[in-house]
Coordinates of C-alpha atoms and ligand atoms in Angstrom, one line a residue:
X1 CA -22.7 3.8 -34.6
X2 CA -24.4 6.8 -36.0
X3 CA -25.0 10.8 -34.7
X4 CA -27.5 13.2 -35.6
X5 CA -26.2 16.3 -35.8
X6 CA -27.5 17.9 -38.8
X7 CA -30.1 17.1 -41.4
X8 CA -27.5 16.2 -43.9
X9 CA -26.2 13.3 -41.7
X10 CA -29.1 10.9 -43.0
X11 CA -29.8 10.0 -46.7
X12 CA -33.0 10.1 -48.1
X13 CA -33.9 6.5 -47.9
X14 CA -32.9 6.8 -43.8
X15 CA -35.9 9.7 -44.0
X16 CA -38.3 7.6 -45.9
X17 CA -37.7 4.8 -43.3
X18 CA -37.9 7.3 -40.3
X19 CA -41.1 8.8 -41.6
X20 CA -42.7 5.5 -42.2
X21 CA -41.7 4.4 -38.9
X22 CA -43.0 7.7 -37.1
X23 CA -46.3 7.2 -38.8
X24 CA -46.7 3.6 -37.1
X25 CA -45.5 4.9 -33.8
X26 CA -47.8 7.8 -33.9
X27 CA -50.7 5.4 -34.9
X28 CA -49.9 3.1 -31.7
X29 CA -49.5 6.1 -29.6
X30 CA -52.9 7.3 -30.4
X31 CA -54.5 3.9 -30.2
X32 CA -52.9 3.1 -26.9
X33 CA -50.8 0.5 -27.9
X34 CA -47.3 -0.1 -26.3
X35 CA -44.5 0.2 -28.1
X36 CA -41.6 -0.6 -25.8
X37 CA -38.5 -0.9 -28.3
X38 CA -36.2 0.7 -26.1
X39 CA -36.8 -1.1 -22.7
X40 CA -34.5 0.0 -20.2
X41 CA -32.5 2.1 -22.3
X42 CA -31.5 5.6 -20.7
X43 CA -31.6 8.8 -22.8
X44 CA -29.2 11.7 -21.1
X45 CA -30.5 15.2 -22.1
X46 CA -28.2 17.9 -21.8
X47 CA -29.8 21.5 -22.3
X48 CA -27.6 24.9 -22.5
X49 CA -30.6 26.8 -23.5
X50 CA -34.3 27.0 -22.6
X51 CA -36.7 24.2 -24.1
X52 CA -40.6 23.2 -23.7
X53 CA -41.1 21.1 -26.8
X54 CA -37.5 19.7 -26.8
X55 CA -37.5 18.7 -23.5
X56 CA -41.4 17.6 -23.1
X57 CA -40.8 15.6 -26.6
X58 CA -37.4 13.7 -25.8
X59 CA -38.4 13.0 -22.0
X60 CA -42.1 11.7 -22.9
X61 CA -40.7 9.8 -25.8
X62 CA -38.1 8.0 -24.3
X63 CA -40.4 6.6 -21.3
X64 CA -43.1 5.9 -24.1
X65 CA -40.5 3.5 -25.3
X66 CA -40.0 1.8 -22.4
X67 CA -36.6 3.7 -21.4
X68 CA -35.4 6.5 -19.1
X69 CA -34.2 9.8 -19.1
X70 CA -31.6 11.9 -17.2
X71 CA -31.8 15.6 -17.6
X72 CA -28.9 17.9 -17.3
X73 CA -28.4 21.6 -17.5
X74 CA -25.3 23.8 -17.3
X75 CA -26.4 25.2 -14.3
X76 CA -26.8 22.0 -12.2
X77 CA -24.0 20.0 -13.7
X78 CA -20.3 20.3 -14.0
X79 CA -20.5 21.6 -17.6
X80 CA -21.6 25.0 -16.2
X81 CA -18.1 24.8 -14.0
X82 CA -16.0 24.6 -17.3
X83 CA -15.2 20.6 -17.0
X84 CA -14.1 19.7 -20.7
X85 CA -16.6 18.7 -23.0
X86 CA -14.4 16.0 -24.2
X87 CA -14.4 14.6 -20.5
X88 CA -18.1 14.9 -20.1
X89 CA -19.0 13.0 -23.4
X90 CA -16.7 10.3 -22.3
X91 CA -18.1 9.9 -18.8
X92 CA -21.9 10.5 -19.9
X93 CA -21.6 8.2 -22.9
X94 CA -20.4 5.3 -20.4
X95 CA -23.3 5.6 -18.5
X96 CA -26.3 6.2 -21.0
X97 CA -27.4 4.6 -24.2
X98 CA -28.2 8.1 -26.2
X99 CA -27.5 11.5 -25.7
X100 CA -29.3 14.6 -26.6
X101 CA -27.7 18.0 -26.3
X102 CA -29.2 21.5 -27.1
X103 CA -26.2 24.2 -27.0
X104 CA -24.6 27.1 -28.6
X105 CA -22.0 26.3 -31.2
X106 CA -22.1 23.3 -33.6
X107 CA -18.4 22.7 -32.9
X108 CA -19.6 21.9 -29.4
X109 CA -21.8 19.2 -30.2
X110 CA -19.5 17.5 -33.0
X111 CA -16.7 17.7 -30.1
X112 CA -19.0 16.0 -27.6
X113 CA -19.7 13.3 -30.6
X114 CA -16.5 12.5 -31.6
X115 CA -15.8 11.6 -27.7
X116 CA -19.0 9.7 -27.3
X117 CA -19.8 5.8 -27.4
X118 CA -23.3 6.3 -27.8
X119 CA -25.3 8.3 -30.7
X120 CA -25.6 12.0 -30.3
X121 CA -28.5 14.0 -31.3
X122 CA -28.7 17.6 -32.0
X123 CA -31.7 19.3 -30.1
X124 CA -30.8 22.6 -31.5
X125 CA -27.3 24.7 -31.9
X126 CA -26.8 28.1 -33.4
X127 CA -26.7 26.7 -36.8
X128 CA -29.2 23.6 -37.1
X129 CA -32.4 22.5 -35.7
X130 CA -32.7 19.3 -37.5
X131 CA -35.1 17.6 -35.3
X132 CA -37.7 20.3 -35.6
X133 CA -37.4 20.2 -39.8
X134 CA -37.8 16.4 -39.4
X135 CA -41.2 17.1 -37.4
X136 CA -42.0 19.8 -40.2
X137 CA -41.5 17.6 -43.4
X138 CA -43.4 14.7 -41.5
X139 CA -46.3 17.2 -40.9
X140 CA -46.2 18.0 -44.5
X141 CA -46.4 14.6 -45.5
X142 CA -49.1 14.0 -43.4
X143 CA -51.3 16.8 -44.7
X144 CA -50.2 17.0 -48.3
X145 CA -48.1 13.8 -49.2
X146 CA -44.6 14.2 -50.7
X147 CA -42.3 17.3 -50.3
X148 CA -40.5 16.3 -53.4
X149 CA -41.0 19.0 -56.1
X150 CA -42.6 21.6 -53.5
X151 CA -41.7 25.1 -52.4
X152 CA -41.1 26.1 -48.9
X153 CA -41.1 29.9 -48.4
X154 CA -38.8 31.0 -45.5
X155 CA -39.6 34.4 -44.2
X156 CA -37.6 35.9 -41.7
X157 CA -33.9 35.3 -40.2
X158 CA -31.3 33.3 -42.2
X159 CA -30.8 31.2 -38.8
X160 CA -30.6 27.5 -37.4
X161 CA -33.9 26.6 -39.2
X162 CA -33.2 28.3 -42.4
X163 CA -30.0 26.4 -42.6
X164 CA -31.7 23.3 -41.8
X165 CA -34.4 23.8 -44.5
X166 CA -31.8 24.5 -47.2
X167 CA -30.2 21.2 -46.1
X168 CA -33.6 19.1 -46.3
X169 CA -34.6 20.5 -49.7
X170 CA -30.8 19.7 -51.2
X171 CA -31.5 16.3 -49.9
X172 CA -35.2 15.5 -50.4
X173 CA -35.5 17.5 -53.7
X174 CA -37.6 20.4 -53.3
X175 CA -37.2 24.1 -53.1
X176 CA -36.7 27.1 -50.8
X177 CA -37.6 30.7 -51.6
X178 CA -35.7 32.6 -48.6
X179 CA -36.5 36.1 -47.7
X180 CA -34.3 37.8 -45.0
X181 CA -33.5 41.1 -44.0
X182 CA -30.2 42.7 -45.4
X183 CA -27.5 41.4 -43.0
X184 CA -29.5 38.2 -41.8
X185 CA -29.1 36.1 -45.0
X186 CA -28.5 32.4 -44.8
X187 CA -24.9 31.5 -45.3
X188 CA -24.7 28.8 -47.8
X189 CA -21.4 27.3 -46.6
X190 CA -23.0 26.9 -43.1
X191 CA -25.7 25.1 -44.6
X192 CA -23.3 23.2 -46.6
X193 CA -25.6 22.6 -49.6
X194 CA -24.5 20.9 -52.7
X195 CA -27.1 21.7 -55.1
X196 CA -27.6 25.7 -55.4
X197 CA -30.7 25.2 -57.3
X198 CA -32.4 23.9 -54.2
X199 CA -33.0 27.4 -52.9
X200 CA -33.8 31.0 -54.3
X201 CA -33.1 34.3 -52.8
X202 CA -35.6 37.0 -52.7
X203 CA -35.3 40.4 -51.4
X204 CA -39.2 40.7 -51.2
X205 CA -41.1 38.3 -48.8
X206 CA -44.3 38.4 -50.9
X207 CA -42.6 37.4 -53.6
X208 CA -41.0 34.6 -52.2
X209 CA -44.3 33.4 -50.7
X210 CA -45.9 33.5 -54.4
X211 CA -46.9 29.8 -55.2
X212 CA -45.4 28.4 -52.0
X213 CA -46.6 25.3 -50.9
X214 CA -45.7 25.8 -47.2
X215 CA -45.0 29.3 -46.0
X216 CA -42.7 29.2 -42.6
X217 CA -40.8 31.4 -40.2
X218 CA -39.1 31.8 -36.8
X219 CA -38.8 34.1 -34.2
X220 CA -36.9 37.3 -35.1
X221 CA -34.4 36.9 -32.3
X222 CA -33.2 33.2 -31.6
X223 CA -31.5 32.2 -28.2
X224 CA -28.3 33.4 -27.6
X225 CA -28.5 36.6 -29.9
X226 CA -30.8 38.7 -27.4
X227 CA -28.4 41.4 -27.2
X228 CA -29.4 42.1 -30.8
X229 CA -33.0 42.5 -30.2
X230 CA -33.6 46.2 -30.5
X231 CA -31.8 46.0 -34.0
X232 CA -33.5 43.0 -35.0
X233 CA -37.1 44.6 -34.2
X234 CA -36.2 47.5 -36.5
X235 CA -34.9 45.3 -39.5
X236 CA -37.4 42.6 -39.5
X237 CA -40.6 44.7 -39.3
X238 CA -41.2 43.6 -43.1
X239 CA -40.6 40.1 -42.6
X240 CA -43.7 39.4 -40.6
X241 CA -46.1 36.2 -42.3
X242 CA -49.2 38.1 -43.1
X243 CA -52.5 37.1 -44.3
X244 CA -51.6 38.8 -48.0
X245 CA -48.7 36.6 -48.0
X246 CA -50.7 33.7 -47.4
X247 CA -52.9 35.0 -50.1
X248 CA -50.4 34.7 -52.7
X249 CA -49.2 31.2 -51.7
X250 CA -50.6 28.0 -53.5
X251 CA -54.5 27.9 -52.8
X252 CA -53.3 24.5 -50.4
X253 CA -50.7 26.0 -48.8
X254 CA -49.6 25.4 -45.1
X255 CA -48.3 27.6 -42.5
X256 CA -45.5 26.3 -39.9
X257 CA -43.7 27.8 -37.3
X258 CA -41.3 25.6 -34.9
X259 CA -42.9 27.8 -31.8
X260 CA -42.7 29.4 -29.3
X261 CA -44.2 32.4 -31.6
X262 CA -44.7 35.9 -30.9
X263 CA -47.9 37.0 -32.7
X264 CA -47.6 40.6 -34.1
X265 CA -43.8 40.1 -34.7
X266 CA -42.6 37.7 -37.1
X267 CA -46.4 36.3 -37.7
X268 CA -49.8 37.8 -37.8
X269 CA -52.3 36.0 -35.3
X270 CA -54.7 35.5 -38.1
X271 CA -52.2 33.2 -39.8
X272 CA -50.7 31.1 -36.8
X273 CA -54.1 30.7 -35.6
X274 CA -56.1 30.6 -39.0
X275 CA -57.0 27.6 -41.2
X276 CA -53.9 27.0 -43.0
X277 CA -51.8 26.7 -39.9
X278 CA -50.7 23.2 -38.9
X279 CA -48.4 24.5 -35.8
X280 CA -49.8 22.3 -33.1
X281 CA -49.6 19.2 -35.3
X282 CA -46.2 20.2 -36.0
X283 CA -45.5 20.5 -32.5
X284 CA -47.2 17.2 -31.7
X285 CA -44.9 15.4 -34.3
X286 CA -41.7 16.4 -32.6
X287 CA -42.9 13.1 -30.4
X288 CA -43.4 10.6 -32.8
X289 CA -40.5 11.7 -35.3
X290 CA -37.8 11.8 -32.5
X291 CA -39.3 8.6 -31.2
X292 CA -38.6 7.0 -34.7
X293 CA -35.2 8.6 -34.5
X294 CA -34.1 7.5 -31.2
X295 CA -35.1 4.0 -32.5
X296 CA -33.4 4.1 -35.4
X297 CA -30.2 5.3 -34.0
X298 CA -30.1 2.5 -31.5
X299 CA -31.5 -0.4 -33.4
X300 CA -31.2 0.6 -37.2
X301 CA -34.1 -0.5 -39.3
X302 CA -37.0 -2.6 -37.8
X303 CA -39.7 -4.6 -39.6
X304 CA -43.1 -3.1 -39.3
Ligands
CP401 N1 -39.4 24.5 -31.4 C1 -38.5 24.2 -29.9 O1 -37.7 23.6 -30.1 O2 -39.1 24.6 -29.1 P1 -38.5 24.5 -27.8 O3 -37.6 25.6 -27.7 O4 -39.5 24.5 -26.7 O5 -38.0 23.1 -27.5

């Protein structure tokens, strides 16, 4: 049994399979062909933070695969009344086939997984957001081909998305140019990168974007850090992705944002709504890659 708790849980070969499978699943979805590989399987979704994309993509995805979904939140389950995470894992995993969790500390999902009888998927923690980067790389491949050897510019917070991009670069052979304000740097030990050559740090976000094949960012204040909002608004003021940054990137550069976005804060409206932006494909692809992911975790590799 495999879990998907961080990007480094899969090998490059496993990603090649999941991306190919996601392309097939997307094609079948777009052509209204049934794809009921998880008939009668049940997904438990546990949300301790808000969500639009993650909830809709996992819920719709599981139904489209022929299965069903149980939706739990902290407020409407015993999770919010201090039932130990280990006990919750033992119970929920006896009644369902696969579990997706969005929570705070990575240690929480690791504790759940350690006591689960079924695969567990990270739907976002403070440290990682592997399903989002899975969708982002699939989107890059759809638009531009292999990401190996390319350069991704990360502008903004050294958060869960930045950590996950570092892991992905390490594994799939591309480089991340990271530019964050002082005090908000990525922590290499959290990301757990093996090859330090897979990322470079830039003080100036404009320099980080020079020649980049993909420019990406996230909100200045991630969920769980709202108390820091005022300080972050000041600290991040120069880390907005602008048309000037896109102009110094490679001519075919794409722009991505995991959403939700704040136009005029971390990104100019002209960028996110401009011709280089692929944010709507990126959001839709959460559905297709996560269907491939759930299928792979439950059934392993299938013939095309
Ligand atoms: N990108 C993302 O995870 O979106 P939600 O917070 O809406 O799920």
